[in-house]
Every structure is written in structure tokens, then in C-alpha cells.
PDB file of C-alpha atoms in Angstrom:
ATOM      1  CA  UNK W  28      69.005  26.486  27.679  1.00  0.00           C
ATOM      2  CA  UNK W  29      69.537  23.623  25.268  1.00  0.00           C
ATOM      3  CA  UNK W  30      66.795  22.256  23.047  1.00  0.00           C
ATOM      4  CA  UNK W  31      66.285  19.025  25.011  1.00  0.00           C
ATOM      5  CA  UNK W  32      65.608  20.920  28.237  1.00  0.00           C
ATOM      6  CA  UNK W  33      63.241  23.246  26.392  1.00  0.00           C
ATOM      7  CA  UNK W  34      61.305  20.306  24.907  1.00  0.00           C
ATOM      8  CA  UNK W  35      61.045  18.637  28.326  1.00  0.00           C
ATOM      9  CA  UNK W  36      59.732  21.879  29.847  1.00  0.00           C
ATOM     10  CA  UNK W  37      57.183  22.342  27.047  1.00  0.00           C
ATOM     11  CA  UNK W  38      55.923  18.762  27.467  1.00  0.00           C
ATOM     12  CA  UNK W  39      55.605  19.242  31.216  1.00  0.00           C
ATOM     13  CA  UNK W  40      53.520  22.372  30.577  1.00  0.00           C
ATOM     14  CA  UNK W  41      51.096  20.332  28.460  1.00  0.00           C
ATOM     15  CA  UNK W  42      52.260  21.135  24.936  1.00  0.00           C
ATOM     16  CA  UNK W  43      52.638  18.295  22.467  1.00  0.00           C
ATOM     17  CA  UNK W  44      55.985  18.609  20.736  1.00  0.00           C
ATOM     18  CA  UNK W  45      55.805  16.747  17.426  1.00  0.00           C
ATOM     19  CA  UNK W  46      59.509  17.188  16.769  1.00  0.00           C
ATOM     20  CA  UNK W  47      62.383  19.616  16.521  1.00  0.00           C
ATOM     21  CA  UNK W  48      65.518  20.264  14.553  1.00  0.00           C
ATOM     22  CA  UNK W  49      68.167  22.969  14.496  1.00  0.00           C
ATOM     23  CA  UNK W  50      65.875  25.362  12.592  1.00  0.00           C
ATOM     24  CA  UNK W  51      62.445  25.007  14.168  1.00  0.00           C
ATOM     25  CA  UNK W  52      60.299  23.574  16.910  1.00  0.00           C
ATOM     26  CA  UNK W  53      57.144  21.755  15.722  1.00  0.00           C
ATOM     27  CA  UNK W  54      54.226  21.929  18.146  1.00  0.00           C
ATOM     28  CA  UNK W  55      50.730  20.498  17.853  1.00  0.00           C
ATOM     29  CA  UNK W  56      48.141  23.261  17.803  1.00  0.00           C
ATOM     30  CA  UNK W  57      46.908  23.465  21.422  1.00  0.00           C
ATOM     31  CA  UNK W  58      43.427  24.504  20.317  1.00  0.00           C
ATOM     32  CA  UNK W  59      42.853  21.292  18.319  1.00  0.00           C
ATOM     33  CA  UNK W  60      39.525  19.802  19.401  1.00  0.00           C
ATOM     34  CA  UNK W  61      40.444  16.267  18.328  1.00  0.00           C
ATOM     35  CA  UNK W  62      42.741  15.963  21.327  1.00  0.00           C
ATOM     36  CA  UNK W  63      39.630  16.368  23.466  1.00  0.00           C
ATOM     37  CA  UNK W  64      37.813  13.730  21.387  1.00  0.00           C
ATOM     38  CA  UNK W  65      40.680  11.310  21.905  1.00  0.00           C
ATOM     39  CA  UNK W  66      40.518  11.817  25.659  1.00  0.00           C
ATOM     40  CA  UNK W  67      36.711  11.510  25.602  1.00  0.00           C
ATOM     41  CA  UNK W  68      36.860   8.158  23.795  1.00  0.00           C
ATOM     42  CA  UNK W  69      39.361   6.823  26.333  1.00  0.00           C
ATOM     43  CA  UNK W  70      37.112   7.816  29.253  1.00  0.00           C
ATOM     44  CA  UNK W  71      33.931   6.701  27.481  1.00  0.00           C
ATOM     45  CA  UNK W  72      35.431   3.246  26.960  1.00  0.00           C
ATOM     46  CA  UNK W  73      36.076   2.860  30.690  1.00  0.00           C
ATOM     47  CA  UNK W  74      32.606   4.132  31.609  1.00  0.00           C
ATOM     48  CA  UNK W  75      30.878   1.759  29.154  1.00  0.00           C
ATOM     49  CA  UNK W  76      32.807  -1.221  30.525  1.00  0.00           C
ATOM     50  CA  UNK W  77      31.930  -0.251  34.116  1.00  0.00           C
ATOM     51  CA  UNK W  78      28.244   0.201  33.259  1.00  0.00           C
ATOM     52  CA  UNK W  79      28.215  -3.163  31.483  1.00  0.00           C
ATOM     53  CA  UNK W  80      29.727  -4.803  34.556  1.00  0.00           C
ATOM     54  CA  UNK W  81      27.120  -3.196  36.818  1.00  0.00           C
ATOM     55  CA  UNK W  82      24.298  -4.326  34.529  1.00  0.00           C
ATOM     56  CA  UNK W  83      25.707  -7.862  34.337  1.00  0.00           C
ATOM     57  CA  UNK W  84      25.991  -8.013  38.126  1.00  0.00           C
ATOM     58  CA  UNK W  85      22.435  -6.762  38.569  1.00  0.00           C
ATOM     59  CA  UNK W  86      21.171  -9.288  36.052  1.00  0.00           C
ATOM     60  CA  UNK W  87      22.974 -12.119  37.880  1.00  0.00           C
ATOM     61  CA  UNK W  88      21.576 -11.003  41.244  1.00  0.00           C
ATOM     62  CA  UNK W  89      18.051 -10.838  39.818  1.00  0.00           C
ATOM     63  CA  UNK W  90      18.416 -14.382  38.468  1.00  0.00           C
ATOM     64  CA  UNK W  91      19.617 -15.611  41.873  1.00  0.00           C
ATOM     65  CA  UNK W  92      16.591 -13.991  43.522  1.00  0.00           C
ATOM     66  CA  UNK W  93      14.260 -15.853  41.177  1.00  0.00           C
ATOM     67  CA  UNK W  94      13.403 -13.338  38.493  1.00  0.00           C
ATOM     68  CA  UNK W  95      11.424 -14.770  35.577  1.00  0.00           C
ATOM     69  CA  UNK W  96      13.098 -12.846  32.772  1.00  0.00           C
ATOM     70  CA  UNK W  97      14.034 -14.141  29.353  1.00  0.00           C
ATOM     71  CA  UNK W  98      17.693 -15.172  29.204  1.00  0.00           C
ATOM     72  CA  UNK W  99      17.872 -14.712  25.420  1.00  0.00           C
ATOM     73  CA  UNK W 100      16.659 -11.107  25.589  1.00  0.00           C
ATOM     74  CA  UNK W 101      19.177 -10.354  28.319  1.00  0.00           C
ATOM     75  CA  UNK W 102      22.009 -11.971  26.345  1.00  0.00           C
ATOM     76  CA  UNK W 103      20.976 -10.042  23.223  1.00  0.00           C
ATOM     77  CA  UNK W 104      21.110  -6.751  25.145  1.00  0.00           C
ATOM     78  CA  UNK W 105      24.436  -7.667  26.716  1.00  0.00           C
ATOM     79  CA  UNK W 106      25.952  -8.572  23.342  1.00  0.00           C
ATOM     80  CA  UNK W 107      24.619  -5.307  21.909  1.00  0.00           C
ATOM     81  CA  UNK W 108      26.212  -3.239  24.697  1.00  0.00           C
ATOM     82  CA  UNK W 109      29.528  -5.093  24.530  1.00  0.00           C
ATOM     83  CA  UNK W 110      29.464  -4.926  20.723  1.00  0.00           C
ATOM     84  CA  UNK W 111      29.066  -1.147  20.736  1.00  0.00           C
ATOM     85  CA  UNK W 112      31.829  -0.855  23.319  1.00  0.00           C
ATOM     86  CA  UNK W 113      34.092  -3.139  21.282  1.00  0.00           C
ATOM     87  CA  UNK W 114      33.721  -1.425  17.913  1.00  0.00           C
ATOM     88  CA  UNK W 115      33.980   2.191  19.079  1.00  0.00           C
ATOM     89  CA  UNK W 116      37.773   2.414  19.183  1.00  0.00           C
ATOM     90  CA  UNK W 117      38.396   0.435  15.936  1.00  0.00           C
ATOM     91  CA  UNK W 118      35.944   2.679  14.059  1.00  0.00           C
ATOM     92  CA  UNK W 119      37.602   5.818  15.406  1.00  0.00           C
ATOM     93  CA  UNK W 120      41.031   4.398  14.534  1.00  0.00           C
ATOM     94  CA  UNK W 121      39.826   3.505  11.024  1.00  0.00           C
ATOM     95  CA  UNK W 122      38.411   6.962  10.350  1.00  0.00           C
ATOM     96  CA  UNK W 123      41.290   9.044  11.752  1.00  0.00           C
ATOM     97  CA  UNK W 124      44.114   6.523  11.851  1.00  0.00           C
ATOM     98  CA  UNK W 125      45.848   5.223  14.933  1.00  0.00           C
ATOM     99  CA  UNK W 126      46.773   8.675  16.128  1.00  0.00           C
ATOM    100  CA  UNK W 127      43.848  11.098  15.898  1.00  0.00           C
ATOM    101  CA  UNK W 128      46.029  13.969  17.034  1.00  0.00           C
ATOM    102  CA  UNK W 129      48.590  13.420  14.283  1.00  0.00           C
ATOM    103  CA  UNK W 130      46.015  12.998  11.533  1.00  0.00           C
ATOM    104  CA  UNK W 131      43.664  15.860  12.351  1.00  0.00           C
ATOM    105  CA  UNK W 132      45.623  18.524  14.231  1.00  0.00           C
ATOM    106  CA  UNK W 133      47.722  21.236  12.640  1.00  0.00           C
ATOM    107  CA  UNK W 134      51.406  21.714  13.311  1.00  0.00           C
ATOM    108  CA  UNK W 135      52.685  25.093  14.432  1.00  0.00           C
ATOM    109  CA  UNK W 136      56.267  25.808  13.384  1.00  0.00           C
ATOM    110  CA  UNK W 137      58.217  28.058  15.743  1.00  0.00           C
ATOM    111  CA  UNK W 138      61.633  29.127  14.395  1.00  0.00           C
ATOM    112  CA  UNK W 139      64.516  28.502  16.784  1.00  0.00           C
ATOM    113  CA  UNK W 140      65.740  32.063  16.304  1.00  0.00           C
ATOM    114  CA  UNK W 141      62.493  33.347  17.846  1.00  0.00           C
ATOM    115  CA  UNK W 142      62.730  30.844  20.701  1.00  0.00           C
ATOM    116  CA  UNK W 143      66.304  31.932  21.424  1.00  0.00           C
ATOM    117  CA  UNK W 144      65.271  35.587  21.249  1.00  0.00           C
ATOM    118  CA  UNK W 145      62.506  35.060  23.800  1.00  0.00           C
ATOM    119  CA  UNK W 146      64.783  33.084  26.099  1.00  0.00           C
ATOM    120  CA  UNK W 147      67.569  35.666  25.929  1.00  0.00           C
ATOM    121  CA  UNK W 148      65.209  38.586  26.490  1.00  0.00           C
ATOM    122  CA  UNK W 149      63.582  36.786  29.405  1.00  0.00           C
ATOM    123  CA  UNK W 150      67.011  36.079  30.869  1.00  0.00           C
ATOM    124  CA  UNK W 151      68.312  39.637  30.526  1.00  0.00           C
ATOM    125  CA  UNK W 152      65.170  41.600  31.396  1.00  0.00           C
ATOM    126  CA  UNK W 153      63.673  41.815  34.850  1.00  0.00           C
ATOM    127  CA  UNK W 154      60.121  40.589  35.231  1.00  0.00           C
ATOM    128  CA  UNK W 155      57.548  43.138  34.181  1.00  0.00           C
ATOM    129  CA  UNK W 156      53.832  43.608  34.222  1.00  0.00           C
ATOM    130  CA  UNK W 157      51.761  41.667  31.662  1.00  0.00           C
ATOM    131  CA  UNK W 158      50.765  44.796  29.765  1.00  0.00           C
ATOM    132  CA  UNK W 159      54.346  46.024  29.501  1.00  0.00           C
ATOM    133  CA  UNK W 160      55.767  42.838  27.976  1.00  0.00           C
ATOM    134  CA  UNK W 161      55.353  42.923  24.205  1.00  0.00           C
ATOM    135  CA  UNK W 162      58.074  40.437  23.227  1.00  0.00           C
ATOM    136  CA  UNK W 163      55.532  37.937  21.900  1.00  0.00           C
ATOM    137  CA  UNK W 164      54.338  40.423  19.289  1.00  0.00           C
ATOM    138  CA  UNK W 165      57.716  40.082  17.563  1.00  0.00           C
ATOM    139  CA  UNK W 166      57.269  36.365  16.856  1.00  0.00           C
ATOM    140  CA  UNK W 167      56.879  35.086  13.332  1.00  0.00           C
ATOM    141  CA  UNK W 168      54.958  31.809  13.719  1.00  0.00           C
ATOM    142  CA  UNK W 169      53.750  29.855  10.701  1.00  0.00           C
ATOM    143  CA  UNK W 170      50.617  27.775  11.073  1.00  0.00           C
ATOM    144  CA  UNK W 171      50.175  24.942   8.576  1.00  0.00           C
ATOM    145  CA  UNK W 172      46.389  25.242   8.785  1.00  0.00           C
ATOM    146  CA  UNK W 173      46.284  28.801   7.456  1.00  0.00           C
ATOM    147  CA  UNK W 174      45.460  29.091   3.803  1.00  0.00           C
ATOM    148  CA  UNK W 175      46.086  32.128   1.657  1.00  0.00           C
ATOM    149  CA  UNK W 176      43.496  33.402  -0.769  1.00  0.00           C
TER     150      UNK W 176
END
């Protein structure tokens, strides 16, 4: 299996491949919590915009039905909601940069020799039970987040 096919398969399985060369494969640590934060901010943005639209529609309907509410208070609340929704993503981008995942997540380096060893052993060996397959114990993976004391 060539490296391009391997990278495509890893991306389809949900891994983020930062890059690769002839010596190593560089993967984003799958346990990085900032990936979840990035996804949360994307969904939160959509939910805030939808809630603002619902509130604006309800306010317009109440005005059409003859409600005696203060237009300046309503506009102040609307500007406050839209202001919070507008500054959320720029603040997050300012703190962590444009790519939260790249700035905050560690890179796991997997040597190509280990990848080729796993692929060749998987190709030559018949499928076995989970407890019998100890090929992954032979890997030598270097995590950039690990510090030595």
C-alpha cells in the first residue's frame, strides 16, 4: 500500500493527518480536547443565530399584535445577543490562532518502518483474536507532548 492510499484511509477513519514524508507519518493526537471545542464553537454559533432569529420573529409578532413594550430595550437586548454571537469566533481565533487544532494539539510521529511492519504482518498473517494480536506492542511512537524529567 502506498503512502497516499494510507493517508486517505486514515482520514476516512477520522484521524487528522498533519503531514507525511518518507520517514514518518505525523498525526494529530486523537485525544486532543480542543478538537471538541472547535466543533462546539461551530455548533454554538449556529444555535445562537437560530435563537436570535426566533426571538426577533417573536418580538415582531408581538409588535404586530399591539404589545406595548419599549423598542429601545428590545434593540439593546438584540444588539447584545448579536454582539456576543459576533465576537465569539474572533476571540477564539485570537486566543488560539486560526486553527485551534494546530495550535493546541500535539503531533504524534509514527515512523514509516513501523507502519510498513504492521501492514506487512497484517497482510501475511491470518486474522486472529484480539487478545492474540500483540503487533501493536512493538511500535515505537514518539509523542511531542511527553516531557522527560
